[in-house]
PDB file of C-alpha atoms in Angstrom:
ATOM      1  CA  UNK A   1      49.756   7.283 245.395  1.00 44.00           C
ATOM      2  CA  UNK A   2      53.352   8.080 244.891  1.00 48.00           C
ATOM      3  CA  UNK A   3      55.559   6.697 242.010  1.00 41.00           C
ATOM      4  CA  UNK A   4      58.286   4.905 243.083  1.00 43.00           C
ATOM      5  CA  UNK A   5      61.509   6.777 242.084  1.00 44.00           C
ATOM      6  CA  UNK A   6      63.390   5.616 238.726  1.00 39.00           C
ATOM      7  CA  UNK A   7      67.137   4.196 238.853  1.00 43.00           C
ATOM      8  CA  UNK A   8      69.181   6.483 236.778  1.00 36.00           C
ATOM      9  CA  UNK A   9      71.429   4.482 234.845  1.00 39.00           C
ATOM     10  CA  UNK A  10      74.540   5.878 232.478  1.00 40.00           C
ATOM     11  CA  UNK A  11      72.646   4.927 229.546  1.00 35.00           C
ATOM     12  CA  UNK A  12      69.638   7.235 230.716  1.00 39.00           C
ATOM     13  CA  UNK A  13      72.484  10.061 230.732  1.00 38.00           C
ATOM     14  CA  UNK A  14      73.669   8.963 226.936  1.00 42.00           C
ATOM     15  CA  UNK A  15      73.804  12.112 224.899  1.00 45.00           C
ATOM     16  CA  UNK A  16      70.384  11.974 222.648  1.00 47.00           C
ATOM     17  CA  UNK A  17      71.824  14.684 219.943  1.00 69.00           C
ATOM     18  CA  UNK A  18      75.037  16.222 218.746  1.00 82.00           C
ATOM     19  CA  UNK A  19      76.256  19.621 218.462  1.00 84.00           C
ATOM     20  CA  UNK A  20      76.975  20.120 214.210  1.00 86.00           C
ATOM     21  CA  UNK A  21      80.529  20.192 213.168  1.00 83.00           C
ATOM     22  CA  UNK A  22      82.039  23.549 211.387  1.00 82.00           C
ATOM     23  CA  UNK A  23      81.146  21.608 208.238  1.00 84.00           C
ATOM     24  CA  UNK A  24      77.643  20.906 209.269  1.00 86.00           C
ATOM     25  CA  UNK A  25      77.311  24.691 210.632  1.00 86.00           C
ATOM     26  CA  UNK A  26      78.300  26.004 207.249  1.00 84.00           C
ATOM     27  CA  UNK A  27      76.460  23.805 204.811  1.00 86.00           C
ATOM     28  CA  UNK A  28      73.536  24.870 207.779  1.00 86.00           C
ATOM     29  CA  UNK A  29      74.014  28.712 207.368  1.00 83.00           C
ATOM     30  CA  UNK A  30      73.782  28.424 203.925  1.00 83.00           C
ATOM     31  CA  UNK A  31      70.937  26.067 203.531  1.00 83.00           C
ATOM     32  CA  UNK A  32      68.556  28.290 205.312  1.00 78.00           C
ATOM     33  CA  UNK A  33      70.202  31.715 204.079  1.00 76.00           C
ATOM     34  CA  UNK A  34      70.605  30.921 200.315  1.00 77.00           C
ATOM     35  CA  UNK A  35      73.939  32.102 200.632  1.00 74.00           C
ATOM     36  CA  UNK A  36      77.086  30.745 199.682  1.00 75.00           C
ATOM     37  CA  UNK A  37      79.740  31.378 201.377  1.00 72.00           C
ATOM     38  CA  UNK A  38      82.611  30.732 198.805  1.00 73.00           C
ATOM     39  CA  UNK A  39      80.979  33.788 196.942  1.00 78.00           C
ATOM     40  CA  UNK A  40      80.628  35.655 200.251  1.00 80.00           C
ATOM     41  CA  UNK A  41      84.226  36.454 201.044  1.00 84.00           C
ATOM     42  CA  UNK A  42      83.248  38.176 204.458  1.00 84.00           C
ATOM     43  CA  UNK A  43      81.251  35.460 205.941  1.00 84.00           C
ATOM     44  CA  UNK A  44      83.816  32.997 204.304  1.00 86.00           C
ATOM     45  CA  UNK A  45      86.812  34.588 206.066  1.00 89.00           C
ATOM     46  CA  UNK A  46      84.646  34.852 209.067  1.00 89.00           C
ATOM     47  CA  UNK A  47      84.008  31.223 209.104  1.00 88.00           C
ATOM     48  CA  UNK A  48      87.521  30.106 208.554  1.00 89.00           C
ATOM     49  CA  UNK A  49      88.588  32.145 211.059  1.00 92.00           C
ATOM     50  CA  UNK A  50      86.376  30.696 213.539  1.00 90.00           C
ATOM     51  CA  UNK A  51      85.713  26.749 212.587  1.00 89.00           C
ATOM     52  CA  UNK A  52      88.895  25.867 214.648  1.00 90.00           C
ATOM     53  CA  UNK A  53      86.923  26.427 217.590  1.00 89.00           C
ATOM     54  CA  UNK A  54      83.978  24.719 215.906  1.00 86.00           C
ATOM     55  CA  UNK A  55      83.423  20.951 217.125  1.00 81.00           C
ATOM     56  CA  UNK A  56      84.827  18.347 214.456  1.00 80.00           C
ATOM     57  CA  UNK A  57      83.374  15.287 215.882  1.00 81.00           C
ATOM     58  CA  UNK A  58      79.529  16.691 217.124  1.00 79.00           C
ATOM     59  CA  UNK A  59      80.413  15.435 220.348  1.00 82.00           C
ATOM     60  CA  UNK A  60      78.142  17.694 223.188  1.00 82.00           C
ATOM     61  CA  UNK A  61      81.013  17.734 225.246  1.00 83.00           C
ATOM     62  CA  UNK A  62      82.542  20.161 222.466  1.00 83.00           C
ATOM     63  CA  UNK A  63      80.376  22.880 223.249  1.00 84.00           C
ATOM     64  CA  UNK A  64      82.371  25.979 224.959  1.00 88.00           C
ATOM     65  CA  UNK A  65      82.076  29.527 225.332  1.00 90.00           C
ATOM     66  CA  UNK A  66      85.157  29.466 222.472  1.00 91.00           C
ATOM     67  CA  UNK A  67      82.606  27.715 220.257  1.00 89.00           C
ATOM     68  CA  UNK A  68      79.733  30.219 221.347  1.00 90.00           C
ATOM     69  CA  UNK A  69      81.472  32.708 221.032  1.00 92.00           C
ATOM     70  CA  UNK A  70      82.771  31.850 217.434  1.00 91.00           C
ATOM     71  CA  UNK A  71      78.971  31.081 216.352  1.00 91.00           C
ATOM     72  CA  UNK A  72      78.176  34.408 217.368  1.00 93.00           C
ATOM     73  CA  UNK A  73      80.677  36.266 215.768  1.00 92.00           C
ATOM     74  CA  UNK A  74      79.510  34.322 212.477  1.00 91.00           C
ATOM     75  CA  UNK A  75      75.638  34.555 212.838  1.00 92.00           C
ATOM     76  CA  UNK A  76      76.304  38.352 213.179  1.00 92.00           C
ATOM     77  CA  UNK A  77      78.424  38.712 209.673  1.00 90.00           C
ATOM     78  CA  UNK A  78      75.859  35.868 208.194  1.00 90.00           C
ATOM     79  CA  UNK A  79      72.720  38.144 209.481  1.00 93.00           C
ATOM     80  CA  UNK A  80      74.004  41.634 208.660  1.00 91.00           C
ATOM     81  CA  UNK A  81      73.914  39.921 204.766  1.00 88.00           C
ATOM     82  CA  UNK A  82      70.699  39.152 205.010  1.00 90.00           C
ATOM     83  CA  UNK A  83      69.524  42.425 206.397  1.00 92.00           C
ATOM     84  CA  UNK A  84      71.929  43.596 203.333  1.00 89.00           C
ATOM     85  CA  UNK A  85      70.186  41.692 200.930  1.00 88.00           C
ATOM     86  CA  UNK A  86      66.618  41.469 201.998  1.00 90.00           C
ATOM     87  CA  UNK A  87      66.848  45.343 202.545  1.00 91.00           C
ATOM     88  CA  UNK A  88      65.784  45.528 198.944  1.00 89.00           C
ATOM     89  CA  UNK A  89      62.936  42.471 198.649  1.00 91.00           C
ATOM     90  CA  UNK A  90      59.367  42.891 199.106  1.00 89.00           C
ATOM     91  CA  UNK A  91      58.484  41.497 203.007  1.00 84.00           C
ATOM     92  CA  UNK A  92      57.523  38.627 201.433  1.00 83.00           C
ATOM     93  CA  UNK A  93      60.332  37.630 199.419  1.00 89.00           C
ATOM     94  CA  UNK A  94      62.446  37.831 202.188  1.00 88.00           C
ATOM     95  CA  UNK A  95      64.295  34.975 203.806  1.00 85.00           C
ATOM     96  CA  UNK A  96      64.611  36.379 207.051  1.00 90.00           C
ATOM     97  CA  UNK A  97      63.155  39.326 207.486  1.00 92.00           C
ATOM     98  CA  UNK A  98      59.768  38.853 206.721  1.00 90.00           C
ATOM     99  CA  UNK A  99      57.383  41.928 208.161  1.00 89.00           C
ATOM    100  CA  UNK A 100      60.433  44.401 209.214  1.00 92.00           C
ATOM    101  CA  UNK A 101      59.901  47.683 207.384  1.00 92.00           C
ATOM    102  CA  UNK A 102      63.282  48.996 207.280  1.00 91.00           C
ATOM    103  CA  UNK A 103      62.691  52.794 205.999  1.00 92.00           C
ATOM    104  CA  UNK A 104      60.827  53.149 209.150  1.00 92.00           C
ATOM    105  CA  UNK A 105      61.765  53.940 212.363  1.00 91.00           C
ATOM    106  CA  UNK A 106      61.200  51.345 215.584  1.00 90.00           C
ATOM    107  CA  UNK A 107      57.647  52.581 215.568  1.00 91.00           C
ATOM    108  CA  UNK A 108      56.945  50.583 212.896  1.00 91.00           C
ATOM    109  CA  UNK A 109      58.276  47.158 214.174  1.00 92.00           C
ATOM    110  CA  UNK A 110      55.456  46.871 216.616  1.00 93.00           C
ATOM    111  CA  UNK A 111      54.928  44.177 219.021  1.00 94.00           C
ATOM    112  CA  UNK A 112      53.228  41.893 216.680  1.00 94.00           C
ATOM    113  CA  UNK A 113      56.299  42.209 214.009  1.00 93.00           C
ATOM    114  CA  UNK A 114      58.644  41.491 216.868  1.00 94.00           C
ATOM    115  CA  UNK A 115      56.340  38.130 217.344  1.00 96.00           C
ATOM    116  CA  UNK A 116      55.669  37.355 213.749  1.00 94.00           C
ATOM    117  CA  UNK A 117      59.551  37.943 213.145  1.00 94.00           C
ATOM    118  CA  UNK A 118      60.818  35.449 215.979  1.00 95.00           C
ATOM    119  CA  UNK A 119      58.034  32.563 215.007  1.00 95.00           C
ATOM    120  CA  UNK A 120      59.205  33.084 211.548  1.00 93.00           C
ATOM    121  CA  UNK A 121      63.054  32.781 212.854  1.00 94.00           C
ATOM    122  CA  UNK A 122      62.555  30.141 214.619  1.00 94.00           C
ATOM    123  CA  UNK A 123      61.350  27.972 212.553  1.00 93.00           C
ATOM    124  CA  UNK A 124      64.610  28.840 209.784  1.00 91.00           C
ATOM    125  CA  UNK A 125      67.002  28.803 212.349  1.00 91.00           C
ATOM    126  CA  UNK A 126      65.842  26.210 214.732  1.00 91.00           C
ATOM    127  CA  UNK A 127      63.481  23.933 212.501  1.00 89.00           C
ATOM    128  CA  UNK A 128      60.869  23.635 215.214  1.00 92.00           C
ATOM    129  CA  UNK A 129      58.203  26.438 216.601  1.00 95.00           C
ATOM    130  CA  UNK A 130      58.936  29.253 219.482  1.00 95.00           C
ATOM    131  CA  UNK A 131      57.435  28.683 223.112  1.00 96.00           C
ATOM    132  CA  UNK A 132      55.433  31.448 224.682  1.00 96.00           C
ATOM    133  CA  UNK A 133      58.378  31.567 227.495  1.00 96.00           C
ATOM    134  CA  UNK A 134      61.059  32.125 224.593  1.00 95.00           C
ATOM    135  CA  UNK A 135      59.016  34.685 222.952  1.00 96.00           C
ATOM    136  CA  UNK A 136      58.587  36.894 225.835  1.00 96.00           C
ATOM    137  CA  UNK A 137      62.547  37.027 226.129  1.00 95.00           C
ATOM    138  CA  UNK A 138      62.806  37.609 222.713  1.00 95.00           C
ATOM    139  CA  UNK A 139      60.342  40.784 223.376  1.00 95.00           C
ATOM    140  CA  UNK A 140      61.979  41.821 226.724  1.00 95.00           C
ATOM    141  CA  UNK A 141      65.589  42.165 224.392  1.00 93.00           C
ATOM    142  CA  UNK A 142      63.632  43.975 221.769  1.00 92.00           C
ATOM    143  CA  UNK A 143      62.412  46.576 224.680  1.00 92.00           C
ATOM    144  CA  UNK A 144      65.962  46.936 225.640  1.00 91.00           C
ATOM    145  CA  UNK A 145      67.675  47.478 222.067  1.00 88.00           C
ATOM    146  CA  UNK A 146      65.582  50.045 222.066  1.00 87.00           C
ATOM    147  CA  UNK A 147      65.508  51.719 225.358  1.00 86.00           C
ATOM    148  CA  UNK A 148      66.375  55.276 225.448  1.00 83.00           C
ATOM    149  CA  UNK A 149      66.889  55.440 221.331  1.00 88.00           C
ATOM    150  CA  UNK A 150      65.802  58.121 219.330  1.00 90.00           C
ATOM    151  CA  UNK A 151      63.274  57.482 216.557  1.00 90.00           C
ATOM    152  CA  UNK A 152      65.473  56.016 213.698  1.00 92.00           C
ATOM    153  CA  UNK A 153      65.424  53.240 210.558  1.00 91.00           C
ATOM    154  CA  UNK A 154      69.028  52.162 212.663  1.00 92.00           C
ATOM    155  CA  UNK A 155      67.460  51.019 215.369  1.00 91.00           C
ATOM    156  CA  UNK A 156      64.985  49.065 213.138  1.00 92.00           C
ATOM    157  CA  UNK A 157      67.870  47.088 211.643  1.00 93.00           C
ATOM    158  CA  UNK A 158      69.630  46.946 214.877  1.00 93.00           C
ATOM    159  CA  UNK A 159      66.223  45.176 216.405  1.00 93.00           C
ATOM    160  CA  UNK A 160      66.207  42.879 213.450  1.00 94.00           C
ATOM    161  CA  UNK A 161      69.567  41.908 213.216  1.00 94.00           C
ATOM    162  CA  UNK A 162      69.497  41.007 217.210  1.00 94.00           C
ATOM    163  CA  UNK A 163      66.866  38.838 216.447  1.00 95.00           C
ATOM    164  CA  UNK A 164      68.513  36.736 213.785  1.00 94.00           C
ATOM    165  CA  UNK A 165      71.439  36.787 215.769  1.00 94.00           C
ATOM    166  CA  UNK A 166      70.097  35.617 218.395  1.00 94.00           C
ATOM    167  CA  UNK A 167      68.385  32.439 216.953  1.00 94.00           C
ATOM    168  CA  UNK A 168      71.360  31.720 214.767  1.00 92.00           C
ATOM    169  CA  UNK A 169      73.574  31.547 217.831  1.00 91.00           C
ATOM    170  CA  UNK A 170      71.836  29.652 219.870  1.00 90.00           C
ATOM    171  CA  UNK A 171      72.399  25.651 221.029  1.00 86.00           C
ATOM    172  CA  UNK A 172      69.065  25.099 218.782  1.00 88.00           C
ATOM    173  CA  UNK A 173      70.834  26.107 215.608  1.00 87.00           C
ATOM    174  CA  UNK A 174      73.936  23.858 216.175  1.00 85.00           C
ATOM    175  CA  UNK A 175      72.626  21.018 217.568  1.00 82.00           C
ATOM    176  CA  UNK A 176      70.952  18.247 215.698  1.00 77.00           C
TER     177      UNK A 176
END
């Protein structure tokens, strides 16, 4: 038997979540980064250059390719830190990049770090686990960093960087 169809009312279309405000965004960054960003004067005048286009109210509405664009421009300064300072950490002491050997080349960060790395970074960035669907396109952008590369450590950090950067600037990490 067939359902009979539902009435789609406004209230059914009511926004269920907000989008953080700058605020929200920076207190977030530094939660899950243990950094501060009053004692980080790069990602501090990288996020007051950019929370003007961040949303003030956490209406959904807010979200634009200005804010997008100003999240990613943020997440890459606030990531390239944390490659900076988990560079020198044991794996697992690391906030972020837990499993990336960075004084080897690509080799190293085999299919099962890429994996390991994204489950890990999803869960700081977006509080919640990654689908099978969102891992594969995490893989398939880890297969193009890389294409056509020679062996190097760079393109090691250039893998793992792209992967923070691309869970910290994503809807999941600004929405709430």
């Amino acid at each position: 038997t067939e359902l009979p169809p539902t009435e789609i009312t406004e209230l059914d279309l009511a926004p269920t979540a907000g989008v953080k405000s700058f605020r929200q965004i920076k207190s977030f960054y530094e939660r899950i980064t243990n950094f501060d960003a009053a004692g980080n004067q790069d990602i501090l005048g990288t996020f007051n250059a950019v929370a003007p286009v961040f949303s003030g109210d956490g209406d959904p509405q807010s979200v634009n390719s200005m804010m997008l664009l100003g999240i990613t421009n943020l997440i890459g300064i606030v990531c390239d830190r944390i490659y900076l300072r988990d560079y020198y950490l044991p794996s697992d002491a690391r906030r972020a990049y837990v499993g990336v050997d960075f004084m080897k080349d690509q080799r190293s960060f085999t299919v099962t770090a890429q994996q390991n790395l994204a489950a890990h970074l999803s869960r700081l960035f977006w509080q919640r686990e990654i689908t099978s669907e969102e891992t594969q396109i995490i893989l398939d952008a880890m297969v193009e960093m890389q294409a056509n590369e020679a062996l190097s450590v760079a393109i090691t950090k250039r893998m793992a960087v792209g992967q923070c950067m691309i869970f910290g600037s994503s809807l999941d990490s600004i929405r709430y």
